[in-house]
Amino acid sequence: SAVISQKPSRDICQRGTSLTIQCQVDSQVTMMFWYRQQPGQSLTLIATANQGSEATYESGFVIDKFPISRPNLTFSTLTVSNMSPEDSSIYLCSVGQRYEQYFGPGTRLTVT
Amino acid sequence: AQSVTQLDSQVPVFEEAPVELRCNYSSSVSVYLFWYVQYPNQGLQLLLKYLSGSTLVKGINGFEAEFNKSQTSFHLRKPSVHISDTAEYFCAVSGNTNAGKSTFGDGTTLTVKP
């Protein structure tokens, strides 16, 4: 298993600003995933981040809006850029180990 | 490609009654199946998983699920629910080629009434 922590746990941000979310894992993992969960909805995969390579973004998500860093095998960041109220969501970091997935507690973002 | 369909978006039930949350999947490869629970204002917690072996899988909090390959289903059951089981439940599937990246269903809101 893997234990994942995220910072911040929640934030309220103003329109037009950016927020960087940090994800720390207690063990080395190859693949890390970033998800968005909009209010009352399921999880939507934003991108997959492998160490040492560019993140792979899903349809509808672009690097300019959601830049991701993956400097080592235990850490990643997701930035939500130029925020609008539509970006208000829970952002979840996740790691894959073999066939299983583990999730962080999430970052609750409210954009005003 | 994989997909997951949770057949009920909302399931209201009275306390101590049995409950079944339905999940169907489609996949072109061998599958691994999961149920997660999300309590209000919390992250996702793994309830149970099917990787191989016995098709009846037992999880935490008295939940169990049965993998039915012919019906491509993985329904979640509990014989007697509690108020504290009120939460959002997600069914998910991953395959042997995607290193743990799962496809999630839309979720089922279980509301347990007194």
Coordinates of C-alpha atoms in Angstrom, one line a residue, chain A residues 64-108:
Chain A
D64 CA -1.0 25.7 -19.7
K65 CA -4.0 25.4 -17.4
F66 CA -2.7 22.5 -15.3
P67 CA 1.1 22.3 -15.3
I68 CA 2.4 19.3 -13.4
S69 CA 5.9 18.7 -12.0
R70 CA 7.3 15.3 -11.0
P71 CA 10.8 15.9 -9.8
N72 CA 11.3 12.5 -8.1
L73 CA 9.6 9.2 -7.4
T74 CA 7.8 10.4 -4.2
F75 CA 6.6 13.9 -5.1
S76 CA 4.5 15.8 -7.6
T77 CA 2.7 19.1 -7.9
L78 CA -0.3 20.2 -9.8
T79 CA -0.9 23.9 -10.5
V80 CA -4.3 25.3 -11.3
S81 CA -3.6 28.4 -13.3
N82 CA -5.7 31.5 -14.0
M83 CA -8.5 30.1 -11.9
S84 CA -12.2 30.7 -12.5
P85 CA -15.2 29.7 -10.4
E86 CA -15.6 26.6 -12.6
D87 CA -12.3 25.3 -11.2
S88 CA -13.9 24.9 -7.8
S89 CA -13.4 21.2 -7.1
I90 CA -11.7 18.6 -5.1
Y91 CA -8.3 17.7 -6.6
L92 CA -7.0 14.3 -5.8
C93 CA -3.6 12.8 -6.1
S94 CA -3.3 9.1 -6.6
V95 CA -0.6 6.5 -7.2
G96 CA -0.7 3.2 -9.0
Q97 CA 1.0 0.1 -7.6
R98 CA 0.6 -3.0 -9.7
Y99 CA -3.2 -3.2 -10.3
E100 CA -4.3 -1.0 -7.4
Q101 CA -4.7 2.7 -6.8
Y102 CA -4.3 4.7 -3.7
F103 CA -5.7 8.2 -3.1
G104 CA -4.7 11.2 -1.1
P105 CA -7.2 13.0 1.1
G106 CA -7.8 15.6 -1.6
T107 CA -7.5 19.4 -1.8
R108 CA -10.8 21.3 -1.7

